[in-house]
Amino acid sequence: MASTAFKTFSLANNVVEVSPQDDIYKFDVDADKRINREQPWTKDPHYFKTCKISATALIKMVIHARSGVPYEIMGLMQGKVMGTSLVIIDSFALPVQGTETRVNAANEAYEYMVQYIEGSKLVNRLENAVGWYHSHPGYGCWLSGIDVTTQFTNQKFQDPFVAVVIDPNRTISAGKVDIGAFRTYPENYTPPDAAASEYQSIPLSKIEDFGVHANQYYPLEVQIFKSSLDNELLGLLWNKYWINTLSQSALISNRAYAVSQLNDLQQKLAKAQSSVSSTRAPIPLPKDDIKSKMLKEEKKKEEANQLAKSVKDGAKIATEAQHGLIAQVLKDILFSSRPGAPTSSSVSVEEVVDTAMSIG
Amino acid sequence: MDTDELPVVLPSTTTTSGLTIALHPLPILNISEHFTRLKLQKRQSLPFVLGALLGTQTGREVEIVNTFELAVQDDQVTVDQEFFDARRDQYKQVFPSLEFIGWYTVAAYPTAKHIAFHEQFATLIPTPLLLLLKPSSSFAASADLVVQTLPFKAYEPTIEIRDRKARSVFIEAGYTVETGEAERIAVDWTARGGSGGTSLESHLSSQRAAVKMLHDRILLLVKYVTEILAGEAKKDHATLRSLSALIASLPASEHKGFREEFEKEYEDVQLTAFLSSLTKSTNILNDLVDKHIVFTAQREERGPGAGRRRGPRGMMDFH
C-alpha cells in the first residue's frame, strides 16, 4: 500500500509544465557545444538520471509503435542535454523493421538518418540525435541482449545517447503509455546493488533474456513536458475526442493481446505447479540479527516463488479486463435502458467496480 | 481590379465545401510545436511557419494524419523543392500509406500570399488543402462550451469565375477530430501529465469526464427543444429531424445477438477475475502451509516425542 502511494506521489510530480517562455524548446548552440566538449557523463556511469520527453515526440513514437504491431519498429530521437537529464524534443521513424536477431539494424537506415538530420537543419530543427527508440509489442519495456549490445556501441561512439522502449500493446490494454528509458553501464562495471526494480510481467519466452542482462543497464525516470500552447490545444482537443473515449473499447481492440497474456499465464502456472512444493516460508528472525544479509536471501527466495509471480500477473490481467468491462457496462446503461422500464440487464456498474477493487 | 484587394476566401454563405475532413491530434500538436520552436528561435511573436500535411484522401473524405516542416528559399516565397521531395520520400518509406494532401501555416486568415504558395503546391497535387493556425495570445476562456473551438481552420481551394477571369480562392471547410486508439491514449496521458498507473481511480475519472461531456451536450439539446416549444427559438428542421432520428435509434442494443455477445464478454471477464482470486487464494494457502511446516518443525526440535506424533498428523488434520 505504501509503495503504491509513493509511486502515485512521485508519478504525480513527474509533470514539468514548462515555464511560460517554453524555454526548454530553445536550442542554445553554444551551450550545446560546450557540454559536448566537457562530457561529464564519461566520468560517472550514473550521470543521467531523467529523460524528459516532449508531448509530440511521445505521441509520434506511440503511433509509430502501434502501426508496426506485430513487428518491432525503431526510430531516432533528437534533443539535447540539460543538466543530468536527456531532453527529447522530437522523434522520427526509421524505415527498418527491427528483429531481435539484427544487432545493427541502424546501419541500414544510416543514409536515411543522415539525410533526415541534415535536412532538419534547414527547417530550424537544430538538435542532434540523442537517442533511439524501438518497440516491444506485448512483452514489456526492458532491454534485450541485442538491445544492450547495440546501446553499448551507441554509448561508446555516439554519447550522449539514450535507449527508449515502448510497448504499444500494453499501452492499449492498460490505458496508459508503457514506456521506459535506459542507459547501459560500461563493460566491466558492476553497479552497486540496484534497488529492487518494479516488477513487470514478462512472457515466458523472453524471461531468460530479460534476467541475464538486467544488471547491465539502469532505467531513467521518464517525464513528459509540453509547451503552453500544447496545453491549451490539448484542453480544447478534449472537447472533441471525448466521444472516442466512450466509443472505443479496450476489450475488443486488444483481444489478441489479452488471449496471448492468458496463454502465457497458463504456462507460468504449469511451471509453478512443479516448483510450488519446494517453496519455503521465510523464517522470522530476531531484530538484532544482521538484517540486510538475511533480507537479500529472503528476497531471492521470494523471487523464485513462481506461484506468487503468477498471482501478480493474474491480478494484472483481471484488473485490466475489469476496466474494459466497466466502460462497456457504462455504455450499456447509458444507451440501452428505456426510461421507466426496469433495467432488464442483470449487470450493474457497482458490481463490476466492486470486483475490480477486490482484485487489485 | 487587383486580386489583392478582393478577399481570398469565399464567404461561407454562398458556397460550402463538400469535403469531409478528419483531423488527428498529432498534426495539431506538431504544428503547435513547430510554431513554438520558431517563436523561440527567431524571437518573433509571429514567425513564418510553413509545413506539409500528410494523410489519405478517398473521394471527398480526407484524413489528416501527420505533418512535416518545409523550408523556403531565401526569397521567402518559393518553396524549397529539393527539401520537400527528399522529406516526402523519406516519410513515404516509413509510412507508405500516407500521401501529401496539403500544407499548413500560421495566420489569421488566408491572403494573396497564401494563394502564391497554393499555386506552387497545386503543381504537385490537384487540390492541396490549407490548414491555418490562428495565432492569438488569449484563447477565449468562455464558459460556453460551444464557443471553445480549436484555433484551426481548414480551407479547400477552388476556382472562382468573376468578371470573366478565373482565380483561385479558398472555401472554408469544416472538420472533425478523429483519433486512433493508441493516439487517444497517448494524447490523454500527456494531457493529464503522464501520471497515474492502471489505477481504478484514473480509469473511472476519465470515464466520468467523458460521460459528463455527453450529459452537458444533452442538456444543451434539451434546452434548445424546450425553447422551441416555448416559442422562443427558431425551429431548425434539419436539427429536429436528426434529433428524432437519434432518439428513435435508442435503445441501442435490444437486439438478441448483441445481448448474447455482451453477456458472454461479461462472463468471460468475470471468469478471469474469479480465476485470479482463486490463484491468489492458492498462493495464500501455500504460504500458510509453508509457515505451518516451519512452525511444527520448530516444535519438533523442542519436543521430539510429542512433536513426532503431532507433526505429520497436524498437517493432515489441516482444515
XYZ file of C-alpha atoms in Angstrom:
679
model
C 0.000 0.000 0.000
C 2.713 2.407 0.978
C 4.603 1.644 -2.184
C 1.544 2.452 -4.294
C 1.061 5.753 -2.507
C 4.689 6.624 -3.011
C 4.506 5.643 -6.622
C 1.446 7.800 -7.190
C 3.086 10.711 -5.456
C 6.278 10.504 -7.414
C 4.422 9.952 -10.656
C 2.118 12.841 -9.963
C 5.140 15.062 -9.678
C 6.620 13.999 -12.957
C 4.807 16.594 -14.924
C 7.029 19.506 -15.538
C 4.893 22.159 -17.076
C 7.311 24.320 -18.937
C 7.656 27.921 -17.911
C 5.626 30.476 -19.815
C 8.570 31.107 -22.056
C 8.701 27.422 -23.018
C 12.418 27.666 -22.509
C 13.058 24.013 -22.908
C 12.302 24.243 -26.602
C 15.019 26.785 -27.173
C 18.195 25.389 -28.598
C 21.297 27.172 -27.419
C 24.033 26.230 -29.870
C 26.896 27.427 -27.692
C 25.709 25.697 -24.553
C 25.285 22.524 -26.553
C 28.815 22.695 -27.943
C 30.199 23.366 -24.517
C 28.546 20.437 -22.869
C 29.564 18.164 -25.705
C 33.153 19.176 -25.127
C 33.047 18.668 -21.389
C 31.214 15.343 -21.495
C 30.552 14.958 -17.785
C 28.834 11.662 -18.436
C 32.074 9.894 -19.217
C 33.161 10.292 -15.623
C 30.047 8.964 -13.992
C 28.211 5.960 -15.406
C 25.168 7.003 -13.441
C 25.282 10.588 -14.683
C 21.929 10.785 -16.422
C 19.015 10.444 -14.049
C 15.958 11.565 -16.005
C 14.707 11.538 -19.540
C 12.362 14.365 -20.464
C 10.243 13.670 -23.490
C 8.125 16.226 -25.297
C 4.471 15.531 -25.923
C 4.855 15.495 -29.709
C 7.841 13.136 -29.640
C 5.983 10.758 -27.353
C 2.797 10.687 -29.393
C 4.728 10.155 -32.618
C 6.600 7.239 -31.086
C 3.463 5.610 -29.718
C 1.632 5.931 -33.029
C 4.615 4.527 -34.909
C 4.907 1.638 -32.452
C 1.229 0.813 -32.745
C 1.274 0.995 -36.522
C 4.051 -1.567 -36.629
C 2.440 -4.252 -34.459
C 3.296 -7.173 -34.533
C 6.723 -6.111 -35.765
C 9.221 -4.173 -33.728
C 9.869 -0.774 -35.174
C 12.623 1.662 -34.430
C 13.452 5.299 -34.824
C 15.701 8.105 -33.695
C 15.185 10.921 -31.255
C 16.549 14.442 -31.433
C 17.211 16.615 -28.444
C 19.867 17.896 -26.085
C 21.430 17.527 -22.673
C 20.208 19.665 -19.802
C 21.952 19.033 -16.529
C 21.526 15.407 -15.597
C 18.657 14.843 -17.912
C 18.425 13.994 -21.567
C 15.753 16.115 -23.174
C 14.000 14.715 -26.214
C 12.292 17.279 -28.381
C 11.393 15.314 -31.480
C 11.449 11.840 -32.886
C 11.314 10.339 -36.339
C 10.757 6.863 -37.629
C 13.323 4.768 -39.460
C 12.337 2.523 -42.363
C 13.736 -0.531 -40.648
C 11.908 -3.372 -39.064
C 13.880 -4.391 -36.059
C 14.048 -8.036 -35.268
C 15.760 -9.471 -32.296
C 18.406 -11.082 -34.460
C 19.850 -7.994 -36.039
C 22.245 -6.039 -33.936
C 22.948 -3.147 -36.203
C 19.677 -2.610 -37.918
C 20.607 1.023 -37.626
C 23.280 0.585 -40.261
C 20.712 0.005 -42.942
C 18.973 3.195 -42.194
C 22.196 5.135 -41.967
C 21.671 7.040 -45.177
C 18.117 7.857 -44.183
C 19.278 9.116 -40.802
C 21.998 11.330 -42.168
C 19.722 12.794 -44.808
C 16.970 13.449 -42.317
C 19.180 15.134 -39.760
C 20.882 17.252 -42.405
C 17.514 18.266 -43.779
C 16.293 19.104 -40.300
C 18.787 21.904 -40.050
C 17.083 23.630 -42.966
C 13.832 23.830 -41.065
C 15.334 25.088 -37.837
C 15.424 21.753 -36.140
C 18.932 22.182 -34.814
C 19.038 19.500 -32.176
C 21.278 16.481 -32.610
C 20.336 12.852 -32.329
C 20.453 11.887 -28.689
C 18.790 8.526 -28.637
C 16.939 5.763 -30.355
C 13.616 4.133 -29.632
C 12.106 0.816 -30.524
C 9.042 -1.167 -29.619
C 8.482 -4.411 -27.784
C 4.931 -5.262 -28.810
C 3.403 -7.122 -25.910
C 6.424 -8.045 -23.894
C 7.238 -5.023 -21.808
C 9.808 -2.258 -21.593
C 13.325 -3.578 -20.988
C 16.488 -4.129 -22.981
C 17.123 -7.483 -24.588
C 20.621 -8.862 -25.088
C 20.817 -7.475 -28.608
C 19.481 -4.130 -27.407
C 22.115 -3.988 -24.685
C 24.887 -4.659 -27.183
C 23.527 -2.014 -29.540
C 23.294 0.504 -26.738
C 26.853 -0.298 -25.569
C 28.099 0.603 -29.042
C 25.934 3.707 -29.162
C 27.221 4.938 -25.859
C 30.783 4.323 -26.945
C 30.601 6.248 -30.193
C 27.615 8.499 -30.077
C 27.289 9.511 -26.465
C 25.177 11.129 -25.130
C 22.652 8.552 -26.239
C 19.637 7.000 -24.580
C 17.562 3.924 -25.398
C 13.790 4.186 -25.165
C 11.438 1.225 -25.370
C 7.671 1.373 -25.916
C 5.122 -1.408 -25.642
C 2.098 -0.467 -27.761
C 0.022 -3.483 -26.743
C 0.375 -2.876 -23.033
C -0.354 0.769 -23.685
C -3.759 -0.005 -25.079
C -4.730 -2.640 -22.568
C -3.598 -0.611 -19.588
C -4.932 2.695 -20.881
C -1.641 4.445 -20.212
C 1.579 4.676 -22.183
C 4.028 1.898 -21.359
C 7.455 3.451 -21.888
C 10.929 3.126 -20.411
C 14.252 4.901 -20.897
C 17.556 3.146 -20.255
C 21.280 3.637 -20.268
C 23.783 0.827 -20.132
C 26.684 0.625 -17.760
C 30.119 0.489 -19.346
C 31.542 -3.012 -19.609
C 33.230 -4.366 -16.521
C 31.332 -2.022 -14.300
C 29.355 -3.678 -11.540
C 26.635 -1.419 -10.288
C 26.057 -1.099 -6.572
C 23.158 -3.290 -5.574
C 20.303 -1.883 -7.545
C 17.091 -1.269 -5.677
C 14.583 -3.957 -6.487
C 13.109 -2.743 -9.714
C 9.415 -2.608 -10.189
C 8.019 -5.971 -11.081
C 6.735 -6.320 -14.571
C 5.182 -9.326 -16.134
C 7.432 -10.772 -18.835
C 6.310 -13.562 -21.142
C 7.991 -16.917 -20.547
C 9.706 -16.916 -23.902
C 11.588 -13.745 -23.084
C 12.149 -14.066 -19.398
C 15.591 -15.588 -19.725
C 16.821 -12.833 -21.979
C 15.444 -10.318 -19.518
C 17.094 -11.847 -16.486
C 20.565 -12.330 -17.940
C 21.076 -8.717 -18.894
C 19.012 -6.975 -16.267
C 22.061 -5.755 -14.404
C 23.819 -4.226 -17.353
C 21.615 -1.183 -17.619
C 19.567 1.104 -15.442
C 16.305 2.910 -16.030
C 15.969 6.663 -16.266
C 12.980 8.434 -14.893
C 10.635 9.469 -17.689
C 8.974 12.874 -17.552
C 6.714 14.431 -20.107
C 6.729 18.108 -20.908
C 4.638 20.250 -23.183
C 4.525 23.859 -24.217
C 1.900 26.288 -23.048
C 0.334 26.267 -26.492
C 0.237 22.466 -26.401
C -1.597 22.691 -23.099
C -4.303 24.937 -24.432
C -4.731 22.854 -27.539
C -4.942 19.654 -25.536
C -7.620 21.186 -23.362
C -9.584 22.172 -26.435
C -8.976 18.817 -28.047
C -10.675 17.092 -25.181
C -13.858 18.831 -26.287
C -13.631 16.906 -29.494
C -12.374 13.474 -28.728
C -14.295 12.672 -25.576
C -16.577 10.805 -27.916
C -13.789 8.392 -28.765
C -13.231 7.675 -25.081
C -16.762 6.391 -24.855
C -16.956 4.707 -28.215
C -13.711 2.772 -28.189
C -13.487 -0.426 -26.233
C -10.202 -1.685 -24.874
C -11.649 -5.170 -24.571
C -12.331 -5.509 -28.249
C -9.321 -3.779 -29.721
C -6.868 -5.726 -27.610
C -8.427 -9.119 -27.853
C -5.439 -10.904 -29.421
C -3.083 -9.493 -26.844
C -5.337 -10.489 -23.942
C -5.513 -14.031 -25.272
C -1.739 -14.266 -25.521
C -1.432 -12.940 -21.975
C -3.759 -15.642 -20.688
C -1.829 -18.314 -22.567
C 1.396 -17.128 -21.097
C -0.062 -17.098 -17.613
C -1.274 -20.653 -18.056
C 2.230 -21.765 -18.967
C 3.690 -19.976 -15.981
C 1.174 -21.640 -13.716
C 2.101 -25.035 -15.128
C 5.689 -24.281 -14.229
C 4.641 -23.090 -10.815
C 2.822 -26.319 -10.214
C 6.075 -28.227 -10.235
C 8.003 -25.800 -8.132
C 5.397 -24.978 -5.518
C 6.218 -27.961 -3.363
C 9.719 -26.655 -2.838
C 8.752 -23.252 -1.513
C 9.854 -22.428 1.971
C 8.423 -19.861 4.280
C 10.743 -17.090 5.403
C 11.975 -17.750 8.901
C 11.191 -14.903 11.256
C 14.384 -13.502 12.745
C 15.004 -11.591 15.927
C 15.560 -7.941 15.304
C 19.210 -7.853 16.324
C 20.476 -10.183 13.620
C 22.259 -8.836 10.569
C 19.097 -7.916 8.764
C 20.386 -6.793 5.409
C 22.119 -10.022 4.516
C 19.159 -12.126 5.507
C 16.701 -9.849 3.745
C 18.521 -10.278 0.481
C 18.405 -14.028 0.746
C 14.743 -13.889 1.555
C 14.148 -11.644 -1.413
C 15.874 -14.122 -3.682
C 13.667 -16.876 -2.367
C 10.643 -14.716 -2.918
C 11.620 -14.075 -6.471
C 11.934 -17.765 -7.092
C 8.377 -18.286 -5.970
C 6.714 -18.783 -9.301
C 3.256 -19.009 -7.855
C 3.491 -15.589 -6.246
C 4.576 -14.042 -9.512
C 1.759 -15.729 -11.354
C -0.632 -14.264 -8.851
C 0.593 -10.787 -9.695
C 0.285 -11.462 -13.408
C -3.198 -12.854 -12.982
C -4.280 -9.868 -10.945
C -2.996 -7.512 -13.603
C -4.813 -9.292 -16.405
C -8.034 -9.422 -14.432
C -7.857 -5.760 -13.430
C -7.341 -4.557 -16.967
C -10.200 -6.702 -18.182
C -12.398 -5.272 -15.453
C -11.575 -1.738 -16.531
C -12.609 -2.542 -20.075
C -15.784 -4.113 -18.781
C -16.679 -1.096 -16.676
C -16.579 1.005 -19.821
C -18.826 -1.436 -21.640
C -21.365 -1.655 -18.827
C -21.489 2.128 -18.555
C -22.273 2.398 -22.227
C -24.900 -0.274 -21.919
C -26.667 1.620 -19.173
C -26.386 4.919 -20.990
C -27.633 3.817 -24.332
C -29.724 0.762 -23.775
C -32.069 1.456 -20.948
C -35.519 2.704 -21.619
C -36.782 5.343 -19.226
C -39.188 3.920 -16.714
C -38.610 0.289 -17.559
C -36.657 -1.703 -15.012
C -33.114 -2.368 -16.129
C -33.564 -5.688 -17.792
C -29.872 -6.419 -17.888
C -28.513 -8.205 -14.912
C -25.376 -6.158 -14.910
C -24.769 -3.104 -12.844
C -21.765 -0.879 -12.635
C -21.420 -1.130 -8.876
C -20.895 -4.863 -9.081
C -18.143 -4.535 -11.627
C -16.410 -1.751 -9.748
C -16.559 -3.798 -6.562
C -14.975 -6.754 -8.316
C -12.260 -4.537 -9.722
C -11.493 -3.137 -6.298
C -11.321 -6.529 -4.679
C -8.749 -7.841 -7.106
C -6.210 -5.079 -7.171
C -9.038 45.185 -60.333
C -6.128 43.759 -58.416
C -6.702 40.330 -56.935
C -5.007 41.513 -53.790
C -7.928 43.666 -52.891
C -10.524 41.005 -53.305
C -10.959 38.653 -50.380
C -9.268 35.401 -50.941
C -11.828 33.394 -49.041
C -15.287 32.992 -50.438
C -17.964 33.748 -47.883
C -19.333 30.567 -46.458
C -22.933 31.567 -47.024
C -22.665 31.280 -50.756
C -20.537 28.202 -51.081
C -19.756 25.304 -48.831
C -17.028 22.800 -49.224
C -18.093 19.279 -49.986
C -15.149 17.689 -48.274
C -15.380 15.784 -45.012
C -12.131 16.405 -43.224
C -10.948 14.341 -40.292
C -8.094 15.886 -38.361
C -5.972 13.865 -35.969
C -4.457 15.322 -32.777
C -0.893 14.601 -33.920
C -0.863 17.215 -36.707
C -2.377 19.717 -34.287
C 0.392 19.180 -31.760
C 3.073 19.063 -34.452
C 2.037 22.449 -35.810
C 1.899 23.876 -32.316
C 5.404 22.608 -31.594
C 6.732 23.973 -34.886
C 5.227 27.364 -34.114
C 6.556 27.446 -30.539
C 10.010 26.414 -31.666
C 10.229 29.093 -34.342
C 8.865 31.703 -31.960
C 11.686 30.953 -29.561
C 14.465 30.679 -32.093
C 13.598 33.757 -34.088
C 12.288 35.673 -31.094
C 9.282 36.896 -33.024
C 5.710 36.654 -31.942
C 4.569 35.695 -35.421
C 7.298 33.890 -37.317
C 6.627 32.489 -40.744
C 5.697 28.854 -40.399
C 5.254 26.513 -43.315
C 4.754 22.798 -43.449
C 3.200 19.930 -45.352
C 0.205 17.819 -44.420
C 0.266 14.066 -44.816
C -2.749 11.863 -44.881
C -5.185 9.962 -47.037
C -7.844 11.140 -49.420
C -10.553 8.849 -50.762
C -13.074 10.738 -52.810
C -14.468 13.514 -50.675
C -13.180 12.097 -47.413
C -9.882 13.418 -46.237
C -7.946 12.368 -43.192
C -5.012 14.444 -41.987
C -2.704 12.185 -40.032
C 0.790 13.661 -39.869
C 2.854 16.697 -40.836
C 6.402 17.740 -41.549
C 8.098 21.114 -41.792
C 9.008 22.801 -45.053
C 11.769 25.207 -45.919
C 11.526 28.234 -48.149
C 14.256 29.626 -50.247
C 15.779 32.955 -49.464
C 13.189 34.961 -51.309
C 10.681 33.828 -48.707
C 8.208 32.947 -51.386
C 9.394 29.862 -53.206
C 9.201 26.530 -51.517
C 12.457 24.624 -51.333
C 11.520 21.895 -53.757
C 14.547 19.712 -53.155
C 13.995 19.542 -49.447
C 10.328 18.872 -49.963
C 10.952 15.979 -52.313
C 13.590 14.435 -50.063
C 11.450 14.698 -46.945
C 8.358 13.425 -48.663
C 10.192 10.371 -49.962
C 11.564 9.658 -46.519
C 8.123 9.737 -44.987
C 6.895 7.506 -47.798
C 9.425 4.896 -46.784
C 8.221 4.755 -43.236
C 4.510 5.391 -43.731
C 3.740 4.157 -47.226
C 0.013 4.719 -46.909
C 0.282 8.456 -46.270
C 0.366 10.989 -49.074
C 0.931 14.668 -49.417
C -2.519 16.234 -49.247
C -1.950 19.852 -48.336
C 0.014 22.398 -46.384
C -0.243 24.478 -43.244
C 0.841 27.834 -41.985
C 0.142 30.275 -39.171
C -2.027 33.267 -39.981
C -5.311 34.829 -39.005
C -6.893 34.335 -42.411
C -5.736 33.467 -45.908
C -4.256 36.246 -48.019
C -2.850 36.637 -51.507
C 0.496 35.469 -50.228
C -1.085 32.131 -49.481
C -2.510 31.957 -52.959
C 1.041 32.220 -54.256
C 2.066 29.235 -52.186
C -1.038 27.427 -53.221
C -0.073 27.798 -56.865
C 3.230 26.104 -56.131
C 1.631 23.196 -54.358
C -1.069 22.875 -56.979
C 1.573 21.682 -59.413
C 2.062 18.597 -57.263
C -1.493 17.606 -56.445
C -4.754 18.983 -57.830
C -6.344 20.348 -54.659
C -3.952 20.857 -51.799
C -5.769 21.695 -48.597
C -4.765 24.597 -46.433
C -4.782 24.343 -42.669
C -4.403 27.597 -40.765
C -3.476 28.024 -37.152
C -4.863 31.238 -35.784
C -2.351 32.855 -33.514
C -3.976 34.656 -30.683
C -2.431 35.425 -27.384
C -5.552 34.735 -25.427
C -7.832 31.902 -26.246
C -11.416 32.530 -25.357
C -11.878 31.454 -21.787
C -15.535 31.219 -22.336
C -17.625 29.005 -20.152
C -19.928 28.311 -23.047
C -18.670 25.021 -24.288
C -19.908 25.602 -27.774
C -17.582 28.527 -28.334
C -14.466 26.674 -27.293
C -13.209 25.505 -30.629
C -9.755 24.709 -31.799
C -7.989 27.702 -33.376
C -7.566 25.817 -36.632
C -9.357 26.405 -39.869
C -9.270 24.228 -42.932
C -9.681 25.598 -46.424
C -10.319 23.899 -49.702
C -9.026 25.594 -52.825
C -11.283 26.149 -55.765
C -11.605 28.349 -58.810
C -13.877 31.353 -58.866
C -15.013 32.888 -62.065
C -15.612 36.582 -61.768
C -15.549 39.226 -64.483
C -14.576 36.549 -66.962
C -11.398 35.904 -65.041
C -10.675 32.761 -63.099
C -8.769 32.965 -59.908
C -8.031 30.624 -57.087
C -9.855 31.158 -53.873
C -10.335 29.277 -50.681
C -13.530 27.943 -49.198
C -13.662 27.216 -45.547
C -14.278 23.578 -44.771
C -15.422 22.073 -41.536
C -13.501 19.292 -39.879
C -13.940 16.745 -37.141
C -11.328 15.341 -34.831
C -10.662 11.642 -35.133
C -8.133 9.568 -33.281
C -6.780 6.079 -33.347
C -6.847 4.223 -30.071
C -3.124 4.409 -29.343
C -3.142 8.077 -30.302
C -6.019 8.794 -27.972
C -4.335 7.094 -25.044
C -1.056 8.877 -25.670
C -2.758 12.266 -26.037
C -4.883 11.652 -22.983
C -1.893 10.563 -20.935
C 0.219 13.572 -21.853
C -2.722 15.879 -21.281
C -3.033 14.561 -17.784
C 0.688 14.919 -17.322
C 1.752 11.313 -17.632
C 0.648 10.460 -14.149
C -1.231 7.608 -12.630
C -0.874 3.886 -13.056
C -3.552 1.400 -14.013
C -5.450 2.638 -11.028
C -9.151 2.174 -10.947
C -9.452 5.800 -9.977
C -7.838 7.251 -13.081
C -9.832 4.975 -15.343
C -13.090 5.844 -13.641
C -12.341 9.551 -13.661
C -11.694 9.589 -17.404
C -14.946 7.697 -17.987
C -16.732 10.171 -15.756
C -15.283 13.115 -17.661
C -16.492 11.665 -20.953
C -19.953 10.952 -19.573
C -20.140 14.459 -18.163
C -19.420 15.910 -21.585
C -22.192 13.787 -23.050
C -24.510 14.977 -20.308
C -23.662 18.635 -20.937
C -24.295 18.261 -24.626
C -27.630 16.561 -23.999
C -28.662 19.312 -21.610
C -27.938 21.822 -24.331
C -30.140 19.941 -26.768
C -32.935 19.704 -24.211
C -32.688 23.432 -23.593
C -32.978 24.066 -27.307
C -36.078 21.912 -27.653
C -37.798 23.488 -24.658
C -37.130 26.895 -26.125
C -38.728 25.854 -29.370
C -41.778 24.560 -27.536
C -41.977 27.822 -25.640
C -41.810 29.603 -28.959
C -38.595 31.429 -28.145
C -36.222 29.802 -30.578
C -36.483 29.308 -34.281
C -37.316 25.853 -35.500
C -34.475 24.349 -37.450
C -35.984 21.352 -39.176
C -32.708 19.674 -40.037
C -31.634 19.648 -36.402
C -35.020 18.473 -35.209
C -35.057 15.676 -37.735
C -31.639 14.438 -36.684
C -32.685 14.656 -33.043
C -35.701 12.483 -33.613
C -33.609 10.020 -35.601
C -31.216 9.851 -32.680
C -33.964 9.157 -30.173
C -35.508 6.561 -32.437
C -32.244 4.669 -32.558
C -32.170 4.297 -28.790
C -32.090 1.870 -27.022
C -29.024 0.884 -28.968
C -28.910 -2.744 -28.183
C -32.073 -4.689 -27.687
C -31.046 -6.975 -30.463
C -30.777 -10.538 -29.233
C -27.465 -11.288 -30.918
C -25.869 -8.244 -29.353
C -27.210 -9.124 -25.919
C -25.753 -12.622 -26.154
C -22.362 -11.330 -27.210
C -22.391 -8.755 -24.459
C -23.340 -11.249 -21.762
C -20.652 -13.631 -22.967
C -17.988 -10.976 -22.793
C -19.193 -10.040 -19.336
C -18.985 -13.641 -18.190
C -15.518 -14.044 -19.657
C -14.219 -11.048 -17.801
C -15.810 -12.122 -14.544
C -14.316 -15.571 -15.033
C -10.850 -14.074 -15.306
C -11.480 -12.172 -12.098
C -12.608 -15.345 -10.397
C -9.584 -17.284 -11.621
C -7.264 -14.550 -10.457
C -8.725 -14.624 -6.947
C -8.507 -18.412 -6.984
C -4.812 -18.193 -7.819
C -4.366 -15.662 -5.067
C -6.070 -17.922 -2.528
C -3.937 -20.861 -3.652
C -0.846 -18.812 -3.070
C -2.021 -17.751 0.367
C -2.787 -21.331 1.174
C 0.662 -22.394 0.057
C 2.266 -19.742 2.223
C 0.198 -20.853 5.171
C 1.185 -24.466 4.715
C 4.843 -23.473 4.459
C 4.609 -21.495 7.657
C 2.836 -24.333 9.361
C 5.646 -26.681 8.389
C 8.175 -24.313 9.891
C 6.083 -23.997 12.992
C 5.683 -27.709 13.568
C 9.319 -28.366 12.651
C 10.400 -25.986 15.377
C 8.065 -27.661 17.815
C 9.638 -30.973 16.792
C 13.073 -29.735 17.771
C 11.927 -28.788 21.217
C 9.772 -31.787 21.969
C 10.774 -34.740 19.827
C 8.340 -37.225 21.280
C 5.251 -35.089 21.275
C 6.230 -33.391 18.002
C 6.729 -36.546 16.025
C 3.287 -37.665 16.834
C 1.710 -34.330 16.176
C 3.818 -33.207 13.250
C 2.589 -35.269 10.335
C -0.878 -35.600 11.741
C -1.045 -31.889 12.299
C -0.659 -31.309 8.584
C -3.292 -33.799 7.524
C -5.714 -32.534 10.093
C -5.448 -29.226 8.476
C -8.868 -27.685 7.955
